[in-house]
Every structure is written in structure tokens, then in C-alpha cells.
Short mmCIF file of C-alpha atoms in Angstrom, two decimals:
data_model
loop_
_atom_site.label_atom_id
_atom_site.label_comp_id
_atom_site.label_asym_id
_atom_site.label_seq_id
_atom_site.Cartn_x
_atom_site.Cartn_y
_atom_site.Cartn_z
CA MET A 162 -41.59 -138.75 -147.49
CA HIS A 163 -45.20 -137.79 -147.13
CA ALA A 164 -45.92 -139.58 -143.86
CA ALA A 165 -49.45 -138.21 -143.62
CA HIS A 166 -50.56 -140.05 -146.74
CA GLU A 167 -51.95 -143.55 -146.92
CA LYS A 168 -49.36 -145.66 -148.68
CA ILE A 169 -49.24 -148.64 -151.01
CA LEU A 170 -45.95 -150.54 -151.13
CA ILE A 171 -44.79 -152.05 -154.44
CA LEU A 172 -42.07 -154.68 -154.14
CA ASP A 173 -40.17 -154.66 -157.43
CA PHE A 174 -39.12 -158.03 -158.88
CA GLY A 175 -37.65 -156.41 -161.97
CA SER A 176 -40.67 -156.07 -164.26
CA GLN A 177 -40.50 -153.58 -167.11
CA TYR A 178 -43.97 -152.53 -165.95
CA THR A 179 -43.22 -151.78 -162.26
CA GLN A 180 -43.17 -148.00 -162.74
CA LEU A 181 -46.40 -148.31 -164.71
CA ILE A 182 -48.10 -150.04 -161.73
CA ALA A 183 -47.00 -147.12 -159.53
CA ARG A 184 -48.29 -144.56 -162.01
CA ARG A 185 -51.67 -146.31 -162.27
CA VAL A 186 -52.00 -146.42 -158.47
CA ARG A 187 -51.15 -142.72 -158.20
CA GLU A 188 -53.55 -141.83 -161.03
CA LEU A 189 -56.26 -143.28 -158.76
CA GLY A 190 -55.23 -140.78 -156.07
CA VAL A 191 -53.26 -143.18 -153.86
CA TYR A 192 -49.60 -142.53 -152.93
CA CYS A 193 -47.28 -145.48 -153.49
CA GLU A 194 -43.57 -146.24 -153.26
CA ILE A 195 -41.42 -148.80 -155.07
CA HIS A 196 -38.98 -150.80 -152.92
CA ARG A 197 -36.63 -153.70 -153.50
CA PRO A 198 -38.26 -157.13 -153.03
CA ASP A 199 -36.11 -158.29 -150.12
CA LEU A 200 -37.07 -155.30 -147.93
CA PRO A 201 -36.87 -156.51 -144.30
CA ILE A 202 -40.22 -156.98 -142.60
CA ALA A 203 -39.27 -154.41 -139.93
CA ASP A 204 -38.93 -151.76 -142.67
CA ILE A 205 -42.24 -152.81 -144.23
CA THR A 206 -43.97 -152.52 -140.85
CA ALA A 207 -42.36 -149.10 -140.26
CA LEU A 208 -43.75 -147.87 -143.61
CA ALA A 209 -47.25 -148.90 -142.42
CA PRO A 210 -48.67 -149.63 -145.89
CA LYS A 211 -52.41 -149.93 -146.51
CA GLY A 212 -51.62 -152.65 -149.07
CA ILE A 213 -48.71 -154.43 -150.78
CA ILE A 214 -48.34 -155.16 -154.51
CA LEU A 215 -45.82 -157.74 -155.73
CA SER A 216 -44.71 -156.78 -159.24
CA GLY A 217 -44.01 -159.03 -162.20
CA GLY A 218 -40.47 -159.93 -163.16
CA PRO A 219 -38.42 -161.63 -165.89
CA ALA A 220 -37.09 -164.48 -163.70
CA SER A 221 -38.58 -167.94 -163.17
CA VAL A 222 -39.52 -168.58 -159.52
CA GLU A 223 -37.90 -172.03 -159.91
CA ALA A 224 -34.54 -170.60 -161.07
CA PRO A 225 -31.63 -170.61 -158.59
CA GLY A 226 -31.25 -167.18 -156.98
CA ALA A 227 -34.67 -166.00 -158.17
CA PRO A 228 -35.74 -162.87 -156.26
CA THR A 229 -38.01 -163.43 -153.30
CA CYS A 230 -39.61 -161.49 -150.44
CA SER A 231 -40.03 -162.04 -146.71
CA PRO A 232 -42.65 -164.77 -146.03
CA GLU A 233 -44.00 -162.46 -143.32
CA VAL A 234 -45.39 -160.18 -146.06
CA PHE A 235 -48.42 -162.51 -146.09
CA GLU A 236 -48.88 -162.35 -142.31
CA GLN A 237 -49.24 -158.57 -141.86
CA ASN A 238 -53.04 -158.39 -141.98
CA VAL A 239 -52.48 -156.10 -144.96
CA PRO A 240 -54.07 -156.83 -148.38
CA VAL A 241 -51.60 -158.26 -150.93
CA LEU A 242 -51.89 -158.32 -154.73
CA GLY A 243 -49.39 -160.45 -156.68
CA ILE A 244 -49.07 -159.66 -160.40
CA CYS A 245 -47.67 -162.33 -162.78
CA TYR A 246 -44.32 -163.27 -161.10
CA GLY A 247 -45.95 -162.02 -157.87
CA LEU A 248 -48.70 -164.66 -158.19
CA GLN A 249 -46.20 -167.42 -158.97
CA LEU A 250 -43.93 -166.45 -156.06
CA MET A 251 -46.88 -166.25 -153.67
CA SER A 252 -48.09 -169.68 -154.83
CA LYS A 253 -44.66 -171.23 -154.38
CA MET A 254 -43.99 -169.64 -150.96
CA LEU A 255 -47.40 -170.60 -149.55
CA GLY A 256 -47.28 -174.26 -150.62
CA GLY A 257 -48.59 -174.38 -154.21
CA ARG A 258 -46.81 -175.68 -157.33
CA VAL A 259 -45.41 -173.67 -160.24
CA ASP A 260 -44.12 -175.23 -163.48
CA LYS A 261 -42.90 -174.09 -166.85
CA SER A 262 -45.83 -173.49 -169.21
CA ALA A 263 -46.10 -175.80 -172.20
CA HIS A 264 -45.83 -172.61 -174.23
CA ARG A 265 -44.91 -169.09 -173.18
CA GLU A 266 -48.02 -166.95 -173.05
CA PHE A 267 -47.46 -163.45 -174.37
CA GLY A 268 -50.23 -161.22 -175.66
CA PRO A 269 -54.00 -160.86 -175.36
CA ALA A 270 -56.18 -163.45 -173.60
CA ASN A 271 -59.73 -163.67 -172.25
CA VAL A 272 -60.18 -164.34 -168.54
CA GLU A 273 -63.53 -165.62 -167.30
CA VAL A 274 -64.55 -164.38 -163.84
CA VAL A 275 -65.22 -167.36 -161.53
CA THR A 276 -65.84 -165.34 -158.34
CA SER A 277 -66.58 -161.60 -157.90
CA ARG A 278 -63.88 -160.87 -155.28
CA GLY A 279 -60.88 -158.61 -154.79
CA PRO A 280 -59.74 -157.21 -158.15
CA PHE A 281 -62.83 -158.82 -159.74
CA ALA A 282 -65.32 -157.29 -157.25
CA ALA A 283 -66.80 -155.04 -159.94
CA PHE A 284 -67.52 -157.90 -162.37
CA GLY A 285 -70.26 -160.51 -162.30
CA ARG A 286 -69.51 -164.23 -162.42
CA GLY A 287 -69.05 -165.45 -166.00
CA THR A 288 -67.90 -162.01 -167.27
CA SER A 289 -65.19 -162.28 -169.94
CA LEU A 290 -62.32 -159.81 -169.46
CA LYS A 291 -59.76 -158.95 -172.14
CA VAL A 292 -56.31 -159.03 -170.49
CA TRP A 293 -52.61 -158.98 -171.37
CA MET A 294 -50.43 -162.00 -170.52
CA SER A 295 -46.63 -162.09 -170.39
CA HIS A 296 -45.23 -165.17 -168.63
CA GLY A 297 -43.28 -168.41 -169.08
CA ASP A 298 -44.27 -170.22 -165.86
CA ARG A 299 -47.75 -170.96 -164.61
CA VAL A 300 -49.40 -172.06 -161.36
CA GLU A 301 -50.24 -175.79 -161.61
CA GLN A 302 -51.58 -176.16 -158.07
CA LEU A 303 -52.82 -173.42 -155.74
CA PRO A 304 -51.56 -173.26 -152.15
CA PRO A 305 -53.84 -174.57 -149.37
CA HIS A 306 -56.82 -172.26 -148.63
CA PHE A 307 -56.58 -170.58 -152.08
CA VAL A 308 -59.30 -170.68 -154.73
CA ALA A 309 -59.43 -169.71 -158.40
CA ILE A 310 -61.36 -166.49 -159.05
CA GLY A 311 -60.53 -166.31 -162.79
CA LYS A 312 -59.56 -168.78 -165.55
CA THR A 313 -58.60 -168.86 -169.22
CA SER A 314 -58.84 -171.74 -171.69
CA SER A 315 -55.18 -172.61 -170.99
CA ALA A 316 -54.73 -171.43 -167.38
CA PRO A 317 -57.21 -172.71 -164.77
CA PHE A 318 -55.66 -170.38 -162.16
CA ALA A 319 -55.36 -167.11 -164.14
CA ALA A 320 -56.52 -165.29 -160.98
CA ALA A 321 -56.57 -166.61 -157.41
CA ALA A 322 -57.52 -165.53 -153.90
CA HIS A 323 -57.13 -166.73 -150.32
CA GLU A 324 -60.49 -168.10 -149.20
CA SER A 325 -60.74 -165.71 -146.22
CA LYS A 326 -57.87 -163.16 -146.30
CA PRO A 327 -57.51 -160.28 -148.81
CA ILE A 328 -54.58 -161.93 -150.62
CA TYR A 329 -54.91 -162.07 -154.41
CA GLY A 330 -52.87 -163.05 -157.44
CA LEU A 331 -53.29 -162.24 -161.15
CA GLN A 332 -51.43 -164.11 -163.88
CA PHE A 333 -51.88 -161.12 -166.23
CA HIS A 334 -50.94 -157.42 -166.08
CA PRO A 335 -53.80 -155.11 -164.99
CA GLU A 336 -51.54 -152.04 -165.26
CA VAL A 337 -51.05 -152.11 -169.07
CA VAL A 338 -53.51 -150.46 -171.45
CA HIS A 339 -54.10 -153.79 -173.24
CA THR A 340 -55.95 -155.06 -170.14
CA ALA A 341 -59.21 -153.26 -170.90
CA GLN A 342 -60.60 -153.03 -167.36
CA GLY A 343 -57.31 -153.04 -165.46
CA ARG A 344 -58.07 -149.67 -163.87
CA GLU A 345 -61.28 -151.04 -162.30
CA MET A 346 -59.36 -154.07 -160.98
CA LEU A 347 -56.76 -151.88 -159.26
CA GLN A 348 -59.53 -149.59 -158.04
CA SER A 349 -61.35 -152.50 -156.34
CA PHE A 350 -58.15 -153.64 -154.64
CA LEU A 351 -57.21 -150.13 -153.45
CA PHE A 352 -60.59 -148.86 -152.31
CA THR A 353 -62.49 -152.00 -151.27
CA ASP A 354 -59.71 -154.21 -149.86
CA CYS A 355 -57.10 -151.64 -148.77
CA LYS A 356 -59.77 -149.11 -147.67
CA CYS A 357 -57.85 -146.24 -149.29
CA LYS A 358 -59.49 -142.81 -149.48
CA GLY A 359 -57.50 -141.48 -152.46
CA ASP A 360 -55.91 -138.42 -150.81
CA TRP A 361 -52.92 -138.03 -153.16
CA THR A 362 -53.42 -134.94 -155.33
CA MET A 363 -50.95 -132.47 -156.79
CA LYS A 364 -52.65 -129.70 -154.82
CA SER A 365 -51.95 -131.50 -151.52
CA PHE A 366 -48.42 -132.31 -152.72
CA ILE A 367 -47.73 -128.60 -153.33
CA GLU A 368 -49.05 -127.59 -149.88
CA GLU A 369 -46.96 -130.22 -148.09
CA SER A 370 -43.84 -129.55 -150.19
CA ILE A 371 -43.96 -125.83 -149.42
CA ALA A 372 -43.99 -126.59 -145.68
CA GLU A 373 -41.14 -129.11 -146.07
CA ILE A 374 -39.00 -126.77 -148.20
CA ARG A 375 -39.42 -123.89 -145.72
CA LYS A 376 -38.45 -126.14 -142.82
CA LYS A 377 -35.38 -127.52 -144.62
CA VAL A 378 -34.09 -124.27 -146.11
CA GLY A 379 -34.70 -121.96 -143.14
CA ASP A 380 -32.83 -118.70 -143.76
CA GLY A 381 -30.51 -120.18 -146.39
CA ARG A 382 -30.50 -119.26 -150.06
CA VAL A 383 -31.14 -121.84 -152.79
CA ILE A 384 -29.44 -121.84 -156.19
CA CYS A 385 -31.32 -123.52 -159.04
CA GLY A 386 -29.91 -124.27 -162.48
CA LEU A 387 -32.72 -123.50 -164.89
CA SER A 388 -32.65 -125.20 -168.30
CA GLY A 389 -36.06 -124.20 -169.62
CA GLY A 390 -37.20 -127.84 -169.51
CA VAL A 391 -40.30 -128.98 -167.62
CA ASP A 392 -38.52 -130.50 -164.58
CA SER A 393 -36.23 -127.60 -163.66
CA SER A 394 -38.97 -125.05 -164.46
CA VAL A 395 -41.54 -126.70 -162.17
CA ALA A 396 -38.93 -127.18 -159.42
CA ALA A 397 -38.05 -123.47 -159.65
CA LEU A 398 -41.70 -122.33 -159.46
CA LEU A 399 -42.41 -124.61 -156.49
CA LEU A 400 -39.32 -123.32 -154.65
CA HIS A 401 -40.20 -119.72 -155.44
CA LYS A 402 -43.71 -120.22 -154.06
CA ALA A 403 -42.16 -121.64 -150.88
CA ILE A 404 -39.23 -119.28 -150.22
CA GLY A 405 -39.70 -116.31 -152.57
CA ASP A 406 -36.55 -114.30 -153.25
CA LYS A 407 -34.36 -116.68 -151.22
CA LEU A 408 -34.29 -118.63 -154.50
CA GLN A 409 -31.70 -117.63 -157.09
CA CYS A 410 -32.05 -119.19 -160.54
CA ILE A 411 -29.15 -119.37 -162.99
CA PHE A 412 -29.78 -119.81 -166.70
CA VAL A 413 -26.77 -120.60 -168.90
CA ASP A 414 -27.21 -119.65 -172.56
CA ASN A 415 -24.76 -122.04 -174.22
CA GLY A 416 -25.80 -121.11 -177.76
CA LEU A 417 -27.10 -124.65 -178.33
CA LEU A 418 -30.71 -123.88 -177.43
CA ARG A 419 -33.78 -123.75 -179.63
CA GLN A 420 -34.59 -120.50 -181.41
CA GLY A 421 -36.00 -117.94 -178.96
CA GLU A 422 -35.50 -120.18 -175.91
CA ARG A 423 -33.58 -117.67 -173.81
CA GLU A 424 -36.19 -114.95 -174.42
CA GLN A 425 -38.99 -117.39 -173.59
CA VAL A 426 -37.40 -118.40 -170.26
CA GLU A 427 -36.74 -114.78 -169.26
CA ALA A 428 -40.28 -113.69 -170.20
CA LEU A 429 -41.84 -116.52 -168.17
CA PHE A 430 -39.68 -116.46 -165.05
CA VAL A 431 -38.81 -112.78 -164.75
CA GLY A 432 -41.73 -111.16 -166.57
CA ARG A 433 -44.58 -113.38 -165.41
CA PHE A 434 -43.53 -115.08 -162.16
CA HIS A 435 -40.93 -112.51 -160.91
CA VAL A 436 -38.37 -115.20 -160.06
CA PRO A 437 -34.80 -113.92 -159.39
CA LEU A 438 -32.89 -115.03 -162.50
CA LYS A 439 -29.33 -114.45 -163.64
CA THR A 440 -28.72 -115.22 -167.31
CA ILE A 441 -25.17 -116.03 -168.33
CA ASP A 442 -24.31 -115.47 -171.99
CA ALA A 443 -21.72 -118.21 -172.49
CA ARG A 444 -22.31 -118.76 -176.21
CA ALA A 445 -18.75 -117.82 -177.27
CA ARG A 446 -17.19 -120.02 -174.55
CA PHE A 447 -19.14 -123.13 -175.60
CA LEU A 448 -18.50 -122.54 -179.30
CA ASP A 449 -14.78 -122.23 -178.56
CA LYS A 450 -14.75 -125.54 -176.60
CA LEU A 451 -16.62 -127.31 -179.43
CA LYS A 452 -14.38 -126.05 -182.23
CA GLY A 453 -13.38 -128.99 -184.46
CA VAL A 454 -15.13 -131.57 -182.22
CA SER A 455 -17.31 -133.98 -184.20
CA ASP A 456 -17.38 -137.12 -182.00
CA PRO A 457 -20.74 -137.20 -180.15
CA GLU A 458 -19.32 -138.37 -176.81
CA ALA A 459 -16.56 -135.75 -176.96
CA LYS A 460 -19.22 -133.10 -177.64
CA ARG A 461 -21.25 -134.22 -174.61
CA LYS A 462 -18.18 -134.19 -172.33
CA ALA A 463 -17.01 -130.77 -173.52
CA ILE A 464 -20.49 -129.30 -172.96
CA GLY A 465 -20.82 -130.95 -169.53
CA TYR A 466 -17.44 -129.70 -168.28
CA GLU A 467 -18.00 -126.18 -169.59
CA PHE A 468 -21.47 -126.03 -168.04
CA ILE A 469 -20.04 -126.96 -164.64
CA ALA A 470 -17.30 -124.35 -164.99
CA VAL A 471 -19.76 -121.57 -165.91
CA PHE A 472 -22.25 -122.63 -163.21
CA GLU A 473 -19.57 -122.76 -160.50
CA GLU A 474 -18.17 -119.34 -161.37
CA THR A 475 -21.65 -117.80 -161.24
CA ALA A 476 -22.72 -119.61 -158.06
CA LYS A 477 -19.67 -118.25 -156.21
CA GLU A 478 -21.17 -114.76 -156.52
CA PHE A 479 -23.93 -115.84 -154.14
CA THR A 480 -21.86 -116.39 -151.03
CA ASP A 481 -24.88 -116.93 -148.75
CA ALA A 482 -26.17 -119.88 -150.79
CA LYS A 483 -26.46 -123.10 -148.77
CA PHE A 484 -28.55 -125.29 -151.11
CA LEU A 485 -28.53 -126.47 -154.71
CA ALA A 486 -31.90 -127.37 -156.25
CA GLN A 487 -32.19 -130.18 -158.80
CA GLY A 488 -35.15 -131.46 -160.81
CA THR A 489 -34.56 -135.11 -159.90
CA LEU A 490 -37.69 -137.23 -160.53
CA TYR A 491 -38.86 -140.51 -158.97
CA PRO A 492 -37.69 -142.72 -161.89
CA ASP A 493 -34.11 -141.46 -161.26
CA VAL A 494 -34.43 -142.28 -157.55
CA ILE A 495 -35.81 -145.80 -158.01
CA GLU A 496 -33.10 -146.81 -160.47
CA SER A 497 -31.21 -147.73 -157.31
CA VAL A 498 -33.89 -149.74 -155.50
CA SER A 499 -35.13 -152.31 -158.00
CA VAL A 500 -34.40 -156.03 -157.97
CA LYS A 501 -31.28 -155.30 -160.00
CA GLY A 502 -29.75 -153.80 -156.88
CA PRO A 503 -28.02 -150.44 -156.37
CA SER A 504 -27.31 -148.77 -159.66
CA ALA A 505 -24.66 -146.16 -160.23
CA THR A 506 -26.36 -144.73 -163.29
CA ILE A 507 -27.73 -141.34 -162.42
CA LYS A 508 -28.72 -139.47 -165.57
CA SER A 509 -26.01 -136.94 -166.31
CA HIS A 510 -28.44 -134.08 -166.95
CA HIS A 511 -29.81 -134.43 -163.40
CA ASN A 512 -26.54 -135.01 -161.62
CA VAL A 513 -24.88 -131.67 -162.32
CA GLY A 514 -21.36 -133.08 -162.42
CA GLY A 515 -20.78 -133.43 -158.70
CA LEU A 516 -21.45 -129.76 -157.98
CA PRO A 517 -22.67 -130.32 -154.40
CA GLU A 518 -19.30 -131.76 -153.21
CA LYS A 519 -17.25 -129.05 -154.86
CA MET A 520 -19.46 -126.18 -153.83
CA ASN A 521 -20.32 -127.51 -150.39
CA LEU A 522 -24.05 -127.07 -151.00
CA LYS A 523 -26.81 -129.32 -149.70
CA LEU A 524 -29.27 -130.73 -152.21
CA VAL A 525 -32.93 -129.77 -152.45
CA GLU A 526 -34.93 -132.07 -154.75
CA PRO A 527 -38.58 -131.03 -154.43
CA LEU A 528 -39.81 -133.34 -157.21
CA ARG A 529 -37.98 -136.53 -156.24
CA GLU A 530 -41.23 -138.35 -155.38
CA LEU A 531 -42.98 -137.56 -158.67
CA PHE A 532 -43.37 -139.12 -162.08
CA LYS A 533 -43.21 -136.89 -165.18
CA ASP A 534 -46.99 -136.72 -165.61
CA GLU A 535 -47.31 -135.65 -161.95
CA VAL A 536 -44.67 -132.93 -162.46
CA ARG A 537 -46.81 -131.57 -165.30
CA GLY A 538 -49.81 -131.65 -162.92
CA VAL A 539 -47.84 -129.58 -160.38
CA GLY A 540 -46.90 -127.14 -163.15
CA ARG A 541 -50.58 -126.70 -164.06
CA GLU A 542 -51.51 -126.10 -160.41
CA LEU A 543 -48.77 -123.45 -160.18
CA GLY A 544 -50.11 -121.64 -163.25
CA MET A 545 -47.40 -122.58 -165.72
CA PRO A 546 -48.60 -122.07 -169.33
CA ASP A 547 -49.52 -125.19 -171.27
CA GLU A 548 -46.93 -124.60 -174.00
CA MET A 549 -44.22 -124.98 -171.34
CA ILE A 550 -45.84 -127.95 -169.57
CA SER A 551 -46.40 -130.01 -172.70
CA ARG A 552 -43.03 -129.24 -174.30
CA HIS A 553 -41.21 -132.10 -175.96
CA PRO A 554 -38.05 -133.33 -174.18
CA PHE A 555 -34.86 -131.57 -175.29
CA PRO A 556 -31.41 -133.18 -174.93
CA GLY A 557 -28.96 -131.82 -172.34
CA PRO A 558 -26.26 -131.11 -174.98
CA GLY A 559 -28.91 -129.32 -177.04
CA LEU A 560 -28.47 -128.78 -180.77
CA ALA A 561 -24.82 -129.89 -180.60
CA ILE A 562 -25.97 -133.50 -181.07
CA ARG A 563 -28.33 -132.57 -183.89
CA VAL A 564 -25.55 -131.04 -185.99
CA ILE A 565 -23.97 -134.26 -187.24
CA SER A 566 -20.45 -132.84 -187.66
CA ASP A 567 -18.34 -130.27 -185.86
CA ILE A 568 -20.17 -127.21 -184.56
CA THR A 569 -19.99 -123.78 -186.17
CA GLN A 570 -22.19 -120.74 -185.60
CA GLU A 571 -23.34 -120.93 -189.22
CA ARG A 572 -24.49 -124.58 -188.86
CA LEU A 573 -26.30 -123.82 -185.60
CA ASP A 574 -28.11 -120.89 -187.23
CA VAL A 575 -29.21 -123.06 -190.17
CA LEU A 576 -30.47 -125.83 -187.84
CA LYS A 577 -32.31 -123.39 -185.54
CA LYS A 578 -34.27 -121.98 -188.48
CA ALA A 579 -35.13 -125.44 -189.85
CA ASP A 580 -36.13 -126.71 -186.40
CA LEU A 581 -38.35 -123.69 -185.77
CA ILE A 582 -40.28 -124.50 -188.96
CA VAL A 583 -40.74 -128.13 -187.80
CA GLN A 584 -42.06 -126.91 -184.42
CA GLN A 585 -44.40 -124.35 -186.00
CA GLU A 586 -45.91 -126.77 -188.50
CA ILE A 587 -46.34 -129.62 -185.97
CA LEU A 588 -48.12 -127.19 -183.61
CA ALA A 589 -50.30 -125.82 -186.44
CA SER A 590 -51.30 -129.38 -187.44
CA GLY A 591 -52.66 -130.11 -183.94
CA LEU A 592 -50.39 -133.17 -183.62
CA TYR A 593 -47.85 -131.74 -181.15
CA LYS A 594 -49.30 -133.41 -178.03
CA GLU A 595 -49.60 -136.78 -179.77
CA LEU A 596 -45.84 -136.86 -180.40
CA TRP A 597 -43.07 -137.57 -177.90
CA GLN A 598 -40.56 -135.52 -179.89
CA ALA A 599 -40.27 -133.81 -183.28
CA PHE A 600 -37.16 -131.98 -184.49
CA ALA A 601 -34.74 -131.27 -187.32
CA VAL A 602 -31.24 -132.71 -187.74
CA LEU A 603 -28.53 -131.14 -189.93
CA LEU A 604 -26.60 -133.79 -191.85
CA PRO A 605 -23.04 -133.45 -193.18
CA VAL A 606 -24.35 -134.63 -196.55
CA ARG A 607 -24.36 -132.15 -199.40
CA SER A 608 -26.21 -132.74 -202.62
CA VAL A 609 -26.92 -131.02 -205.87
CA GLY A 610 -30.17 -129.10 -206.25
CA VAL A 611 -31.75 -126.53 -208.53
CA MET A 612 -33.26 -123.30 -207.20
CA GLY A 613 -34.68 -121.05 -209.89
CA ASP A 614 -32.26 -121.57 -212.75
CA GLU A 615 -29.25 -121.93 -210.50
CA ARG A 616 -27.46 -125.10 -209.48
CA THR A 617 -27.03 -125.45 -205.70
CA TYR A 618 -24.80 -127.70 -203.62
CA GLU A 619 -26.09 -127.55 -200.08
CA ASN A 620 -26.89 -129.51 -196.91
CA THR A 621 -29.51 -132.16 -196.17
CA CYS A 622 -31.95 -131.78 -193.29
CA ALA A 623 -33.58 -134.83 -191.68
CA ILE A 624 -36.90 -134.51 -189.86
CA ARG A 625 -37.40 -136.86 -186.90
CA ALA A 626 -40.80 -137.36 -185.23
CA VAL A 627 -41.59 -140.23 -182.85
CA THR A 628 -44.39 -141.47 -180.62
CA SER A 629 -43.53 -142.97 -177.23
CA VAL A 630 -44.86 -143.42 -173.69
CA ASP A 631 -41.60 -142.94 -171.77
CA GLY A 632 -38.78 -142.54 -174.30
CA MET A 633 -37.44 -146.06 -173.55
CA THR A 634 -38.92 -147.35 -176.80
CA ALA A 635 -40.29 -145.26 -179.65
CA ASP A 636 -41.93 -145.65 -183.03
CA TRP A 637 -41.56 -143.28 -185.96
CA ALA A 638 -44.65 -141.09 -186.33
CA ARG A 639 -46.85 -141.63 -189.39
CA LEU A 640 -47.15 -137.93 -190.16
CA PRO A 641 -49.53 -136.93 -192.96
CA TYR A 642 -47.82 -136.46 -196.34
CA ASP A 643 -49.27 -132.95 -196.64
CA LEU A 644 -47.61 -131.97 -193.37
CA LEU A 645 -44.25 -133.45 -194.42
CA GLY A 646 -44.58 -131.68 -197.76
CA LYS A 647 -45.30 -128.34 -196.10
CA MET A 648 -42.30 -128.64 -193.75
CA SER A 649 -40.01 -129.63 -196.62
CA THR A 650 -41.16 -126.78 -198.88
CA ARG A 651 -40.79 -124.18 -196.13
CA ILE A 652 -37.34 -125.40 -195.01
CA ILE A 653 -35.95 -125.44 -198.56
CA ASN A 654 -37.49 -122.05 -199.43
CA GLU A 655 -36.77 -120.22 -196.17
CA VAL A 656 -33.51 -121.70 -194.86
CA ARG A 657 -30.46 -120.76 -196.90
CA GLY A 658 -28.02 -123.69 -196.73
CA ILE A 659 -30.50 -126.57 -197.07
CA ASN A 660 -31.73 -127.89 -200.43
CA ARG A 661 -32.95 -131.38 -199.51
CA VAL A 662 -35.21 -132.72 -196.72
CA VAL A 663 -35.59 -136.41 -195.72
CA TYR A 664 -37.84 -138.10 -193.13
CA ASP A 665 -36.40 -140.59 -190.63
CA ILE A 666 -38.53 -143.77 -190.40
CA SER A 667 -36.44 -145.72 -187.84
CA SER A 668 -37.89 -147.04 -184.57
CA LYS A 669 -36.15 -147.35 -181.19
CA PRO A 670 -34.75 -149.96 -180.89
CA PRO A 671 -32.68 -150.53 -183.01
CA ALA A 672 -32.17 -146.81 -183.65
CA THR A 673 -32.13 -144.17 -180.90
CA ILE A 674 -34.42 -141.13 -180.88
CA GLU A 675 -31.54 -138.66 -181.22
CA TRP A 676 -29.03 -139.20 -184.00
CA GLU A 677 -26.03 -138.82 -181.69
#
């Protein structure tokens, strides 16, 4: 952990927005950590936070077993900001009254500023603020020594503050984009009440990480599995900057990558950054393991096992290796610390199949404190080209789960060509950065077509393009008809084996982003 940095502590009561609070705080240049709500007061004191934020949560504070925090949180002489559930819990614990609302309030509301204090310090009395509500309970009576600093037509205590201490509560969510001036509210709390300086930058992160990596690794060698994705690429560049040729990257070409991916990775890491890289051509091995396999889960397992086998064989060549680098990010780490309690779900593409135990290597996870947008910031600081930093996510099993049938070389070749056209046209349209993902899927559906004067009976290609903030939910992208038309015409004309193109207009949920 970065002990030198001022710290904000977020106690997580299970809100879907907790990670968003953390990202907003960090965007303002202040380091923060998410911890479980029942963190003992001794641990809180040891972390020496400049301020504490109590997140929202789906529970009712009146429900049996509702999550709570140590009452001593409010006695630390540290500013506290309770958001939604955080306000209700604070009110209940300090002697106020919370009841079920007559109706659940979900959506936009207007809060009138009663007093310019705390989160409202930047706004004059009587200012109307557009905010986002999402709650079923409401505070009916404030605790002793608390006053209302904001109200709505239906909630007299939409925002509250202790009359003399920097303890505040908001019934709405300042972290979501629908709260128009939420950034200013968090800013006031962080810089006026918590006296933060805003010393968290990706430049300072890189400097500190380099020192930490050098100290941890010493004379040992580090092996890093490079996938070509943003996380592993940034981790590799950061490690290389820290330890130079003591880093050994391994890139497995499983034949399921995008067109030109292997060449791109080699050009960037070997040609441009001079990173030691061993490329393993395992295309035939993976194709053999996938022969006749059409069930999506069976495909994933076969690919996972084969990857581990190839990686282990290669890693054994480097007998002096003591560490394995992984591109674990903060969201993977905090899956285990939320109100829901320890979680065993580590994303399979980060947890490389238990390699550390088998290979007796210690883990190095240089990005484990960062969110995805921060990782991209590190990549920019390290000189990574924008086309790599802003790349759309790509599934671990690659194109195997975009060929909706068993895998053959011929089907992979057809899909690669179609997908390349989708990528080219989305980039040319200027819409690439507005989309979360855009790709082609090869369907096991053949239909009759006419090309020239000849009858054809060939495959259908589906185009999928979605917008999303984090991939948890997604909406189908309203691409211009001209763009869809251009992609369709090019795919049908240029890719032998496809004579029909369809566009997927399903949102997640109920559909998923990938087809398998």
C-alpha cells in the first residue's frame, strides 16, 4: 500500500455504486481504499485516514442483520460522509429515527440548499441542485446535534450535518453522473473538510511502484504472461521500467487471436520497448484440443487447461525465475472485501489456473491498487500508443466463443476477416472510443443468397456493438445505418463464406455481451 499518500477510507455497505465513489475520489487526485463495513476501529486507526465515507447499500437499516460499522467511527476526529444507507445508518446509530418511505424514491430530484456547509460549501443558500435518489427508507428525525443542510419537497432531511463536527449525510448519490454537481460536493468534502492536497497521480504511482518492485524482486527474474490486452501490457511495461531484462514475457499464440495481433504485440514490445519476449506458436495444439467441441463451457475449459500446459512448459526454461506477474486490478481485489463477505470468485483470466502453487513462484501484481481508467493513465505515462490503451476488451478464450459451433481453421479465418472489417470501419467512423466493444460473430446458420448470377448457400455473420461503463450492464449501440450498410457490403463482398449480415440489438441484461 502507498503509505506516503493521504488516504480516504470507504466502508462498503454493498452499494452497486461503491466502486464509482472510489473512482470519483481518485479522479480528484486523492487515494482511497474500499474496506468491509465492520472493519475494527483499531484497523481504521492504523490506516490513519484523512476522511471516511460510508457507502450506500441495498439493505434497510431496520432489517435484522443489516450491516453496520463501529460506533467509534464517529469519534475519531476525522470527517465522515454518509451516502444514502450511510446517512440512514449514521442517523440510527447516533439517536435519530429512520422509517420506511411512503414510496420508494428512485430517480431525479431537486435538493434545495438550506446551509452552505460540508458537501454544500460551494453553493449558496436556496440553490436548487439536481440529484439522483435511490432509497426505500428515509430519516424521519435527525439525531441530537444534527441539522438539515438540504431538503426536497418529500424529504425534509435530504442532507444533514452535525452542528459542530465535520460529519455529514446525503440521502442521494453524489458519485453518479445524474447528480449534476456531485463532483463539487465530493471536492468540498475532500479538500475543505478532510484537508486533502490531492497527491495521487499516475506519475507518482509509477515512481513509487518502481521502487517497490525493485525492493520486492531483488535479483530474481519475473515471468509475465502477455496477452496483448491493456492490463497485462501495462503491467509488463511497468515491470520492464523497474527491472529491465530481469523481466521475461511469454506470449502464447493460440490461434484464437484477432487478425494481426501477434505481429502487433511483437512490434510493440520487442521493436519499440525492447522487452524480452518469447512467443510460443501453439496454434496447432489449441486447434487439436478444440476439435469437435461446440459447448461454450467445454471450449473455455479446454483453452484454459491448454494455456496452463503451454505456459508451464515454457516457464520451466527460465530456471532462475522467482516471480510470476499478473495484471490483477483493484476491482478483482475488492470482490473479497465488500459487505457480501469473502468471495471466492477471482476472474479466471486473471488467476492463471493456480500457476503460482505448481511452479513455486511468488506473485507480483503491480496494478492491484488501480481501476481500469487508472491503468490506462499509467500506460499513457509509460508511452504506450493510444491504439493499445483504448483497445476494446477481448475475451480470454478469444475467437473460440465467437464461432458459435465447433472450431475449425477455416471458420476462424472467415471470422478474423469479418472482424477486421468491423474494426476498420468502426475506427474510420470515429465511434471506436464511444463503444465498449464491437465485433463480429460467426453463426452456424446457413442461408441462400445470390452473388452475380450464382446461387450461394453460406454462413451468417452477426455484428455486435455495445455501449457500457464497466461491462456489468450494456446497451446495444445505435450505429448509423450508413455504417452498418458499409460493414455489411464489405463483409459479403470480401469474405468468402459469408452471404448474410445481421445486427444484434439485445441489451445486457437479459443478453450477455458475448454470445457464448
